[in-house]
Short mmCIF file of C-alpha atoms and ligand atoms in Angstrom, two decimals:
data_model
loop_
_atom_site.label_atom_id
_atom_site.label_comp_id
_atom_site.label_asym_id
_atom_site.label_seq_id
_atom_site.Cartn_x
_atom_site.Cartn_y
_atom_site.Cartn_z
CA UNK A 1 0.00 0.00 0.00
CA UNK A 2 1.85 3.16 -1.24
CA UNK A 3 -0.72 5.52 -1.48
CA UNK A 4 -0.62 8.29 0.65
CA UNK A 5 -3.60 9.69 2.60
CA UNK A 6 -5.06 10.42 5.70
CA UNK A 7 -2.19 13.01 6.39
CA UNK A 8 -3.22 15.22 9.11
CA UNK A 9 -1.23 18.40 9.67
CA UNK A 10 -1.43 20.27 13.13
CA UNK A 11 1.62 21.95 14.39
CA UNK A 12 2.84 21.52 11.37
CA UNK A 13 3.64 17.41 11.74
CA UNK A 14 0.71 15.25 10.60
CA UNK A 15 -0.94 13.24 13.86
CA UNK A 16 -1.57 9.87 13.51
CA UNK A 17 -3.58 7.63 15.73
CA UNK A 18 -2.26 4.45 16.25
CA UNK A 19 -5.47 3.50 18.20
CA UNK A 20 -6.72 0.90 15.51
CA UNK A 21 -3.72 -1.22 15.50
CA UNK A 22 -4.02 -1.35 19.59
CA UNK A 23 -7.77 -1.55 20.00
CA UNK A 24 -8.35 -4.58 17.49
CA UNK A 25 -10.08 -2.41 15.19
CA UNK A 26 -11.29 -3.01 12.04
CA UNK A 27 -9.77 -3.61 8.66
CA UNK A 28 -9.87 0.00 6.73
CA UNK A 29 -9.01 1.96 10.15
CA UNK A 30 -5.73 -0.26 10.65
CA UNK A 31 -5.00 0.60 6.65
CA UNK A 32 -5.24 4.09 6.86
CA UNK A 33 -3.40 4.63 9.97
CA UNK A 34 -0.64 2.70 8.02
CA UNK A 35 -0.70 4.72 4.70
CA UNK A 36 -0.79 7.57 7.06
CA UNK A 37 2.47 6.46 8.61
CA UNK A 38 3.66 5.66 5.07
CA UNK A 39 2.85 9.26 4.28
CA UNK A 40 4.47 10.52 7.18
CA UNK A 41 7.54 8.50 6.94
CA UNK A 42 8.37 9.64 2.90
CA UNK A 43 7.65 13.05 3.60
CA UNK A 44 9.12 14.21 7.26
CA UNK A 45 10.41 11.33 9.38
CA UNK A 46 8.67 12.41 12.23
CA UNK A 47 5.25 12.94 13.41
CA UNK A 48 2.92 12.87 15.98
CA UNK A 49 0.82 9.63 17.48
CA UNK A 50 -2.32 10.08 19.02
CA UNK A 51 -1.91 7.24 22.14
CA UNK A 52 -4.63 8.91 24.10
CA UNK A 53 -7.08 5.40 23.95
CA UNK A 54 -4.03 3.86 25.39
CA UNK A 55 -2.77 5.98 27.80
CA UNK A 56 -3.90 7.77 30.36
CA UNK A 57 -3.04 11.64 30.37
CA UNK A 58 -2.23 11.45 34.08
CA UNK A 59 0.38 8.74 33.57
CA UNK A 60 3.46 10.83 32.10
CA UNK A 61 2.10 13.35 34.15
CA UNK A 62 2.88 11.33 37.14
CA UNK A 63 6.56 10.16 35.64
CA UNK A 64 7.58 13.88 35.25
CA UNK A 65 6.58 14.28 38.91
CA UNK A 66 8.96 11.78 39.81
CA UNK A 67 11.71 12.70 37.73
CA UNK A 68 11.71 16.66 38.68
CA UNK A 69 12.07 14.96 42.40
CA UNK A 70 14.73 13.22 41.01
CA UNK A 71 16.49 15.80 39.24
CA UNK A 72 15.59 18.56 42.60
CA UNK A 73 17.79 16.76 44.55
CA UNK A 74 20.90 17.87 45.58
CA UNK A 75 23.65 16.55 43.41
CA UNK A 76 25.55 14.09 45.71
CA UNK A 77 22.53 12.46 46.05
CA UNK A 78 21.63 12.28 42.00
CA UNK A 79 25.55 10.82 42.00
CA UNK A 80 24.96 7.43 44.00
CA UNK A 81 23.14 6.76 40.90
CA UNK A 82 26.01 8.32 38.33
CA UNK A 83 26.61 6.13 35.48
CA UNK A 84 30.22 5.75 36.02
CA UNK A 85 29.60 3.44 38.91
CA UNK A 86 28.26 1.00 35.98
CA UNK A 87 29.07 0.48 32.35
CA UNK A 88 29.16 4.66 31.68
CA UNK A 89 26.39 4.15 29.99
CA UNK A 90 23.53 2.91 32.69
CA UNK A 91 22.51 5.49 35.06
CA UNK A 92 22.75 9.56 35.66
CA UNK A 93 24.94 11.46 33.57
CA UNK A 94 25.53 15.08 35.03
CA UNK A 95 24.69 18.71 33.25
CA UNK A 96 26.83 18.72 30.66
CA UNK A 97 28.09 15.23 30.79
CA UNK A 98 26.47 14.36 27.60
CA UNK A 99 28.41 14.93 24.51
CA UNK A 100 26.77 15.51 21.01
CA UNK A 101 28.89 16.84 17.45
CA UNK A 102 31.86 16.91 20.19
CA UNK A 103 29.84 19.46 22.32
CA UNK A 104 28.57 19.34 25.50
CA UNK A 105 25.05 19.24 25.97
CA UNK A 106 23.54 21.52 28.50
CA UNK A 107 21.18 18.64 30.20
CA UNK A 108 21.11 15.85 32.75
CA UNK A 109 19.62 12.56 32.66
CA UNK A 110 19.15 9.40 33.93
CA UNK A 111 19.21 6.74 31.00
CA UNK A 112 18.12 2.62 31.12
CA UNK A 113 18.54 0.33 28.90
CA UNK A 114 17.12 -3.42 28.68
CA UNK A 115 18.52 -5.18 31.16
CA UNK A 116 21.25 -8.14 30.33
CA UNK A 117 20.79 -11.56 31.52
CA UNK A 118 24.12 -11.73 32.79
CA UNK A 119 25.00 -8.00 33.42
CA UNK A 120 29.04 -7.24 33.55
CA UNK A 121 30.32 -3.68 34.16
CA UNK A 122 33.37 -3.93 32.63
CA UNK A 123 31.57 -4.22 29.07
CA UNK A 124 30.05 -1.34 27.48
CA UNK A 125 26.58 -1.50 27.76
CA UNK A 126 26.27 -4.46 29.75
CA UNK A 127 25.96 -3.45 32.97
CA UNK A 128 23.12 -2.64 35.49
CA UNK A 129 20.01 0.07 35.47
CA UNK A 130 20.62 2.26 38.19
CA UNK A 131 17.04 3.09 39.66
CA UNK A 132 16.57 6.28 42.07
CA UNK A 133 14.81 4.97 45.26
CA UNK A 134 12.26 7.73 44.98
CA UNK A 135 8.84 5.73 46.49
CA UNK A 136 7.08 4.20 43.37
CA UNK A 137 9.84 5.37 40.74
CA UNK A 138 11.26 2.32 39.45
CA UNK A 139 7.09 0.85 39.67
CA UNK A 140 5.62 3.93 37.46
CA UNK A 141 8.37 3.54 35.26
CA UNK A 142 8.31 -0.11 34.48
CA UNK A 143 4.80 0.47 33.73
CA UNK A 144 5.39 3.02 30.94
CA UNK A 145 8.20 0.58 29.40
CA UNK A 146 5.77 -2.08 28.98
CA UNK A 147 3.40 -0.29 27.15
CA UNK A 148 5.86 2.09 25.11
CA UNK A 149 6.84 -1.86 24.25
CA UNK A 150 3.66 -2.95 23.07
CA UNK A 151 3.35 0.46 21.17
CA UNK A 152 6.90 -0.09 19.50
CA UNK A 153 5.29 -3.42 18.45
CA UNK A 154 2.24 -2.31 17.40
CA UNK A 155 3.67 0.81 15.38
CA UNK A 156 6.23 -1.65 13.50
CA UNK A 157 3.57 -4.00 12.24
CA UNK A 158 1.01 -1.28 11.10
CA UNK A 159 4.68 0.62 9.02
CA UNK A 160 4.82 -2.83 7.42
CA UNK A 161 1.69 -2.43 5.92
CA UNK A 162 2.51 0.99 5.14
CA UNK A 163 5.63 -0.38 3.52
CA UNK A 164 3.43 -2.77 1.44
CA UNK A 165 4.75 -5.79 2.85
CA UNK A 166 3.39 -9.33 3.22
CA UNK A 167 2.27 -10.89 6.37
CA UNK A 168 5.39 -13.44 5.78
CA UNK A 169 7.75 -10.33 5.17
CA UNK A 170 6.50 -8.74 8.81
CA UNK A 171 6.91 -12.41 10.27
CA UNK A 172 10.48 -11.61 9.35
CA UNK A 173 10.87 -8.34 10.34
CA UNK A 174 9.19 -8.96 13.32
CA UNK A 175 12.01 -11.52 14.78
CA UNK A 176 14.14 -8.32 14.52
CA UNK A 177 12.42 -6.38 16.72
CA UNK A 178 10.57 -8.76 19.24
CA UNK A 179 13.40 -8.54 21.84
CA UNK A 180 14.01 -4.87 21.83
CA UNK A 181 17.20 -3.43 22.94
CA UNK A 182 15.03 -0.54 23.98
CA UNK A 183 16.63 2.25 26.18
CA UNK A 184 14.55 4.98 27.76
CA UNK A 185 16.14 8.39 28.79
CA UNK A 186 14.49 10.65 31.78
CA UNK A 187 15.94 14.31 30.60
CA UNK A 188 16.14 17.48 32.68
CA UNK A 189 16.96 20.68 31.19
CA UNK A 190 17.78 23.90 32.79
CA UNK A 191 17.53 26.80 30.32
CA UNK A 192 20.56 27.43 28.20
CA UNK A 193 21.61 30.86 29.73
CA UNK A 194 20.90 33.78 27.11
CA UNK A 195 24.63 34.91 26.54
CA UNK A 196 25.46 30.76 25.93
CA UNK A 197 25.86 29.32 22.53
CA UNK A 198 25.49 25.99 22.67
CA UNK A 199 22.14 23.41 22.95
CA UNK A 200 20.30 21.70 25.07
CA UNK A 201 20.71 18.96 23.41
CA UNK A 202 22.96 19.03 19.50
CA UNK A 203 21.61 18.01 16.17
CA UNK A 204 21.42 14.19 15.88
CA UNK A 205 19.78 11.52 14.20
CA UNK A 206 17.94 8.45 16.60
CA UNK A 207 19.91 5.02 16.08
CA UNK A 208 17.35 2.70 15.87
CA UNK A 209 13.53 2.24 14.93
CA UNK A 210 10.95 4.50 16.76
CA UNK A 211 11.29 7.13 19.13
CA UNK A 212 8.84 8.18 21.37
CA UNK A 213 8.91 11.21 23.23
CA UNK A 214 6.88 12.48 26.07
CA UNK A 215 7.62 16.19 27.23
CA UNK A 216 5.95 18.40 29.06
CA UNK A 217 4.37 21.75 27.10
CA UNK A 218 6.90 23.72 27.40
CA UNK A 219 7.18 25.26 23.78
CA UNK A 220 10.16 25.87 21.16
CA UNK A 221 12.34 23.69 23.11
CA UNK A 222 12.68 20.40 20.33
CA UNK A 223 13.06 21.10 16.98
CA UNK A 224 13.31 19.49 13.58
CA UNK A 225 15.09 19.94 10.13
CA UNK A 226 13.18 19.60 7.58
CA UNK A 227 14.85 18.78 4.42
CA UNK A 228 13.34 20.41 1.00
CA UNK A 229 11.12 17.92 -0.04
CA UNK A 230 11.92 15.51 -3.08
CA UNK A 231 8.65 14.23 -3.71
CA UNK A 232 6.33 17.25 -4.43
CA UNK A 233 9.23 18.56 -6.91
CA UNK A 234 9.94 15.12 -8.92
CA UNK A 235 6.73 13.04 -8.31
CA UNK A 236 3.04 14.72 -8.76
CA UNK A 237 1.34 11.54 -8.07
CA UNK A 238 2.70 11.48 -4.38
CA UNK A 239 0.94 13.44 -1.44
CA UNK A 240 1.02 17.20 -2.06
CA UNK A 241 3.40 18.89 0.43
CA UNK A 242 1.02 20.64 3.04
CA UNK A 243 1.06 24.50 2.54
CA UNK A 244 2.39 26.70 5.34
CA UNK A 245 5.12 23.97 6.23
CA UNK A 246 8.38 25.42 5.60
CA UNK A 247 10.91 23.19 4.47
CA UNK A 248 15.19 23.54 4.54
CA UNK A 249 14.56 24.69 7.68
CA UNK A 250 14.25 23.78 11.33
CA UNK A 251 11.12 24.22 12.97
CA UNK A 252 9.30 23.38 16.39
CA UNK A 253 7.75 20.30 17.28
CA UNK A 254 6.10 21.38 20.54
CA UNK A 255 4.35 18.86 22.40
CA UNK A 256 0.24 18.24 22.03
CA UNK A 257 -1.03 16.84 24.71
CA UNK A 258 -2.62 12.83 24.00
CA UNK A 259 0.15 12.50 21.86
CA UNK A 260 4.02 11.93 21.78
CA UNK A 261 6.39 13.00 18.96
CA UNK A 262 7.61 9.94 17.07
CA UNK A 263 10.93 9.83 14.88
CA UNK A 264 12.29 6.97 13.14
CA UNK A 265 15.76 6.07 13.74
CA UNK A 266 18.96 5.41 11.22
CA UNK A 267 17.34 1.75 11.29
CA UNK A 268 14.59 2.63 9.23
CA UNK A 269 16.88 4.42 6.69
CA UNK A 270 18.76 0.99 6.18
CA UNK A 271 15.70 -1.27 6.35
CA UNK A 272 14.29 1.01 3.25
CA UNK A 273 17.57 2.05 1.70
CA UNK A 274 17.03 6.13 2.62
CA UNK A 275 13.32 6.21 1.54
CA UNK A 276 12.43 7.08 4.63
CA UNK A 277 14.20 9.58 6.37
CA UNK A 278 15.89 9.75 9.82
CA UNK A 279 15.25 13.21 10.47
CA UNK A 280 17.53 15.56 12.28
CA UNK A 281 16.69 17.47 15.40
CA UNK A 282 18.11 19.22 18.21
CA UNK A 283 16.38 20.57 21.76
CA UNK A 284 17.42 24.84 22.38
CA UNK A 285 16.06 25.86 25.91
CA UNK A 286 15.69 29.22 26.38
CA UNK A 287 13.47 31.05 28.58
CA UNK A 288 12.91 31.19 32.45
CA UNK A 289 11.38 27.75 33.35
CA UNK A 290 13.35 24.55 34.13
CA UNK A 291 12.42 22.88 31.58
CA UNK A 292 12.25 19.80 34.07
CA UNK A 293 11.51 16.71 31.63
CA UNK A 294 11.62 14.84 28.62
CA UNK A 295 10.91 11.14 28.44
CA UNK A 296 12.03 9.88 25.16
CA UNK A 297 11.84 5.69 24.63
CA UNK A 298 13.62 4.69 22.08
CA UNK A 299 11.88 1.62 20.49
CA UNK A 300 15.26 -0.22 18.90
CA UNK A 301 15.90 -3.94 16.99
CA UNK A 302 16.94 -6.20 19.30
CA UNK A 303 21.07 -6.01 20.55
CA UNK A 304 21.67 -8.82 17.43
CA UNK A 305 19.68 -7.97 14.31
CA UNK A 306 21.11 -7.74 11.50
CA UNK A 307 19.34 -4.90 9.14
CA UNK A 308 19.63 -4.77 5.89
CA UNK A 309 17.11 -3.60 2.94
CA UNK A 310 13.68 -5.14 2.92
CA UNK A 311 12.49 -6.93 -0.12
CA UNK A 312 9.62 -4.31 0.15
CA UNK A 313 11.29 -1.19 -0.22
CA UNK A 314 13.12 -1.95 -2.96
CA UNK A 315 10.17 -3.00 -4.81
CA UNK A 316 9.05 0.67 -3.98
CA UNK A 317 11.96 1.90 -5.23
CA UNK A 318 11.08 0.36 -8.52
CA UNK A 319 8.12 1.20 -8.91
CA UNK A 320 7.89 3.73 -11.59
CA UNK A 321 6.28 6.49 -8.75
CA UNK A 322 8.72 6.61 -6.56
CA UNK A 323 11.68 8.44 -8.00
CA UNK A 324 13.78 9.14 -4.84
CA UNK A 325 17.11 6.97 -5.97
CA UNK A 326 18.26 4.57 -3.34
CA UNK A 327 20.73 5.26 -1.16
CA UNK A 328 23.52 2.32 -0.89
CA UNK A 329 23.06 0.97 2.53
CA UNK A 330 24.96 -1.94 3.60
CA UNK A 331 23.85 -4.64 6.56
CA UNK A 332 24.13 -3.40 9.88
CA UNK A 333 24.77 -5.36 13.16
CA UNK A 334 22.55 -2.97 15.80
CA UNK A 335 23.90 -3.77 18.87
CA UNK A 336 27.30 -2.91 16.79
CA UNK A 337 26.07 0.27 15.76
CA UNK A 338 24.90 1.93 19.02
CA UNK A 339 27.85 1.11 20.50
CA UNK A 340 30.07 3.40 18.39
CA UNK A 341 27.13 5.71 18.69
CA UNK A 342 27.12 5.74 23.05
CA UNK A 343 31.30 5.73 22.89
CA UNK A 344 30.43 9.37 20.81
CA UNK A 345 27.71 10.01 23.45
CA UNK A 346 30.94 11.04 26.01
CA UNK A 347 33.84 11.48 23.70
CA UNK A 348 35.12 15.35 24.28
CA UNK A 349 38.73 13.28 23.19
CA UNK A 350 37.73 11.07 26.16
CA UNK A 351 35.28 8.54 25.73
CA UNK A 352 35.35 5.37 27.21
CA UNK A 353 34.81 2.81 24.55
CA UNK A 354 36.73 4.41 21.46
N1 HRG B 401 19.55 6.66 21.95
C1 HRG B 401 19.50 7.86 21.37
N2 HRG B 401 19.00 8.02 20.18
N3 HRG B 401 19.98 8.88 22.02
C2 HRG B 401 20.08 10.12 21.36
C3 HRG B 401 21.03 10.97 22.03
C4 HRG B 401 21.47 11.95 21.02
C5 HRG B 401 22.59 12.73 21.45
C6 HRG B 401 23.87 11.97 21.50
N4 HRG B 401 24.76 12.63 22.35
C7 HRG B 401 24.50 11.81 20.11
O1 HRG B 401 25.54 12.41 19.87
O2 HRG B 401 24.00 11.06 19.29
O1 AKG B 402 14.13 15.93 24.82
C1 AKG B 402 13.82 16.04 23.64
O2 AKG B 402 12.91 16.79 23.27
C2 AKG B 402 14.57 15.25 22.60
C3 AKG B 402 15.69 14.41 23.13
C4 AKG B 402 16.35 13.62 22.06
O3 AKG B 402 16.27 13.94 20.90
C5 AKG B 402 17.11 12.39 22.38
O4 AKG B 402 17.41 12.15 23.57
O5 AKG B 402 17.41 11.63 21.46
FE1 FE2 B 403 16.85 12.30 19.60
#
């Protein structure tokens, strides 16, 4: 299913509810969400997913409670929990400690990852989470991992449709993703101080399949780059571009509440040799409020997939519609992949697992 339609645009990024592929809906709801993520996929690389018949508006409420307790402590206490006491990847990294383009980035966090079976933190990425013993933390948390889990799941299987691919092409697919390497971050961010260059967080691309971001409505903090678009120039049968969205440019994908921003990660670009795109962004704070929180889950392949271009995309890339020319993308070990990424994640000519 290539055609595109069912595009929404608000705040300039279409919304897409992903409700019929959790609520066992029926047939033409499930295909329409997935030529809408088709749509959105071709044309931006990031949009927003209506999860409100899934989750309750209270519950990320609740989780940035708990993490701007977190984050208000004072800083010896945030420390027992530092991620240098595990793998230096595991736990909370300090203002600043995060490194992105070789800059520091002016935020703190606490990032988890899946846990290991047999956890050893003398190999990158293999230790232990590092929880904060804030009453009902870890138990709130776990809750939101499980169903940002089943959404990851759910959101994979309704792109493959998108894609146009079989039920025995997703059956594949699917063994790639079914044991997620997932990794969630809990981000606090002061504001950048106005006489400070620098970000909040630098321009990057997400490693792996689907992110999804919670953050609270604070306004122009995230933004996007949105390339000039390919498709409205060189293929008039595709979707038209959506007036009023300016493109070669980076704009602001502020939160809407019922929703949270997804992005697709480098992953995708592989799995559909660059026909979708892995879109750059970057987070600026500015302004007077702490902008306490961000919960982005990244939704990954599991630690050993090996991704490489699906059957299905490059029978989209033949088809006579789709003129984008294919990007050469070669097979890609995940678990190898982010971790060269997380050695970059610290490396100001220092990081641990160069
Ligand atoms: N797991 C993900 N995607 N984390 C994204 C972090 C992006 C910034 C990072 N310092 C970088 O340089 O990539
Ligand atoms: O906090 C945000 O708005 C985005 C954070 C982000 O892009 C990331 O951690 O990968
Ligand atoms: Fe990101």
């Amino acid at each position: 299913m290539a055609e595109t339609t069912g595009i929404k645009v608000a705040s300039n990024l279409p919304i897409i509810s992903i409700a019929p592929w959790l609520n066992g809906a029926d047939a033409p709801g499930r295909l329409s969400t997935a030529a809408a993520l088709h749509a959105a996929c071709l044309e931006f690389g990031f949009f927003y997913l209506d999860i409100s018949s899934f989750v309750d508006p209270e519950e990320p409420e609740e989780l940035a409670k708990l993490a701007r307790e977190f984050f208000s402590l004072p800083q010896e206490e945030k420390d027992k929990i530092w991620l240098g006491h595990q793998d230096h990847a595991r736990g909370y990294a300090r203002l600043k400690e995060n490194v992105t383009n070789g800059k520091a980035d002016n935020h703190e966090a606490i990032d988890l990852y899946r846990p290991v079976e047999q956890p050893d933190k003398t190999k990158p990425l293999w230790g232990e989470n590092q929880w904060p013993t804030l009453p009902q933390f870890r138990e709130k948390y776990e809750v939101w991992i499980h169903k940002m889990k089943v959404l990851g799941m759910a959101v994979m299987e309704a792109m493959s449709v998108g894609l146009g691919m079989r039920p025995d092409e997703w059956d594949q697919l699917r063994t790639q993703v079914d044991d997620s390497f997932w990794v969630m971050r809990i981000i606090g961010y002061p504001p950048l101080p106005n006489d400070e260059d620098g970000f909040s967080c630098g321009a990057h691309k997400d490693y792996g399949c689907l992110t999804f971001l919670w953050a609270d409505p604070t306004r122009n903090a995230l933004q996007v780059f949105l390339p000039e678009p390919f498709v409205a120039v060189e293929n008039p049968g595709h979707a038209p571009v959506e007036e009023g969205i300016e493109r070669g440019a980076w704009i602001s994908a502020d939160p809407i509440s019922g929703c949270v921003v997804c992005n697709i990660g480098e992953m995708w670009e592989i799995w559909t040799q660059g026909l979708y795109k892995s879109t750059l962004h970057r987070v600026i704070h500015r302004g007077s409020n702490y902008r306490f929180v961000s919960i982005p889950f990244f939704f990954e392949p599991n630690f050993n997939a090996v991704v490489a271009p699906l059957p299905a995309a490059k029978r989209l890339q033949q088809d006579d519609s789709q003129k984008k020319p294919a990007g050469t993308y070669s097979p890609t070990v995940y678990g190898d992949f982010l971790l060269k990424k997380v050695g970059g994640n610290f490396a100001q000519g220092k990081g641990k697992y160069d």
